[in-house]
Amino acid sequence: MSRGLPLTLEQLSVGVLLTLDLTITPGQIVCLSGASGSGKSRLLRAVADLEPHDGDVRLGEQAQSRMAGHLWRRRVMLVPAESHWWADSVGEHFIVEPVMDDLAALGFEHEVLGWQVSRLSSGEKQRLALLRALCRGPSALLLDEPTANLDETSVHRVETWLMARIRQEGWPVLWVAHDPGQIARVADRHLRIEARRLVDRAANEAASPWT
Amino acid sequence: MDVIALSWWQLALAALLVVALAGCVGAARLGMSKSLLIAAARTVIQLALVGLVLEALFASARLHWVALMALGMLLIAGREVMARQKRRLLGGWAFGIGTLAMFLSSFTVAVLTLTVIIGPEPWYRPQYAIPLLGMMLGNTMTGVALALDRLTDTAWRQRGVIENRLMLGERWQEAIGDIRREAMRSGLMPIINAMAAAGVVSLPGMMTGQILAGSPPALAVKYQILIMFTITLGTGFGTLVAVAAGSRRLFDGRERLRLDRLAPP
């Protein structure tokens, strides 16, 4: 846990979202929810610097604006909700071959690397896209609905694997999720986008008369 | 042997046949007779005008007039490159990149060919310089337009792939590498096909013209080979420059894909 770096959003604003300040500590999973169109995906894209935005993001002491774009994205890795594949076989998308444990944890054999991308189901694509991103050695993760296309067994399998890897590597994680069950299982902190701002959901609920 | 003179009434006979074709096309309701006739009329008017300009140019043979003519040809070619793109770069970049690419490649190769290889006296003698540049620009224009069109259109359709590659931490050159190669290929394919088919499938126009004008075929062939090579050089380097500059413009300083820099079709 000690080797991770915190991810800090400073006065970040993109699209409809007003200036956001947020610090995610190493190994912390911050879940982000909100109505569709509220700007969750755009926020992740701004943190990965794929979209013009105001404000800055820091990883430890390193500021996004003082690092080349591709180097920043190599460290602050965004895994989109829908993955894209450009080569014919799965293996060509990995620059470092994944270890057996990770493949097995996601329910794959080693042969999957030789498979044709056109054969993959949407669930297989999503799991392999996560593995593909994690194999590039990031320092922070931005996950956009990482289990949207998975059946229930796979959801739990992927959650368990992701949480283990996150704790082990000390990655700060911003995780967009819809399912309240998933948020309860994985989140250390839950933020909801309401009226163009981030609202601490746990704090909200504590203030309500039912708890 | 002298060329047999061609008078206007002889051309009128050929024109009459084109009108007859337009009549047939119209009768068959193919809906193209109007554009056929307009295009034919444009050929007559444009070529007659350029004939006048060339006669004046050949009579004066001054460097600044030749340069002015070359500049005019370049700008028209640049406009044509821009007009042929479905999703062109905004803010004058489509015109700028196309024109710059053609200027760098066609002008350099043309001047080099004139001074070092053919060597007319003076080197800018319009009888050599203008047709040479015209043929090069015409072909380079096609290559550059095809390559830029393919580049921007493919980047638009494959933006998901490009952005996913950027998300994985790849440089912009890697993320658009496949698309750049494809754009280069489509720019170079016409001239590669033309070289491969030359003399077997088609007799190139310039060689045909020289033979009609009485040159010995062996000399006409040498000129045609030279022209083919200069066209290839012009198209190749022009396409390289256009694809390099065009793909750079698709990304900003933070290596983000900026499709908002493309005009909607």
Short mmCIF file of C-alpha atoms in Angstrom, two decimals, chain A residues 45 49-53 64-65 67 69-70 73-74 77-78 80 83-84 86 132-133 136, chain B residues 159-161 163-172 174 178 252-258:
data_model
loop_
_atom_site.label_atom_id
_atom_site.label_comp_id
_atom_site.label_asym_id
_atom_site.label_seq_id
_atom_site.Cartn_x
_atom_site.Cartn_y
_atom_site.Cartn_z
CA ARG A 45 -11.90 11.50 -19.94
CA ASP A 49 -6.57 14.22 -20.39
CA LEU A 50 -8.47 13.03 -23.44
CA GLU A 51 -10.75 16.03 -23.35
CA PRO A 52 -9.92 19.74 -23.04
CA HIS A 53 -10.73 20.92 -19.51
CA GLN A 64 -0.91 16.36 -15.59
CA SER A 65 -0.13 19.61 -17.37
CA MET A 67 3.76 15.66 -18.43
CA GLY A 69 -0.10 13.33 -22.84
CA HIS A 70 0.80 9.73 -23.58
CA ARG A 73 -2.31 8.29 -19.79
CA ARG A 74 0.14 5.43 -19.40
CA MET A 77 -5.22 4.48 -17.17
CA LEU A 78 -8.80 4.86 -18.37
CA PRO A 80 -13.79 2.76 -21.25
CA SER A 83 -13.49 -1.42 -25.62
CA HIS A 84 -12.06 -1.22 -29.12
CA TRP A 86 -7.61 -3.01 -33.81
CA ARG A 132 -5.04 -5.38 -21.30
CA ALA A 133 -5.05 -2.05 -19.46
CA ARG A 136 0.46 -1.86 -19.16
CA ARG B 159 -12.24 7.38 -33.42
CA GLY B 160 -13.12 4.71 -30.85
CA VAL B 161 -10.04 2.70 -31.77
CA GLU B 163 -8.97 6.97 -28.44
CA ASN B 164 -8.78 3.51 -26.90
CA ARG B 165 -5.16 3.29 -28.01
CA LEU B 166 -4.50 6.73 -26.53
CA MET B 167 -6.11 5.59 -23.26
CA LEU B 168 -3.65 2.71 -23.17
CA GLY B 169 -0.83 5.24 -23.18
CA GLU B 170 0.25 5.03 -26.81
CA ARG B 171 1.72 8.04 -28.59
CA TRP B 172 -0.49 9.73 -31.16
CA GLU B 174 1.13 4.85 -32.82
CA ASP B 178 -2.51 2.05 -39.20
CA ASP B 252 -3.49 18.77 -30.13
CA GLY B 253 -0.48 19.52 -27.97
CA ARG B 254 -1.76 17.11 -25.29
CA GLU B 255 -2.02 14.32 -27.90
CA ARG B 256 -5.80 14.31 -27.75
CA LEU B 257 -7.79 13.32 -30.84
CA ARG B 258 -9.53 16.51 -31.96
#
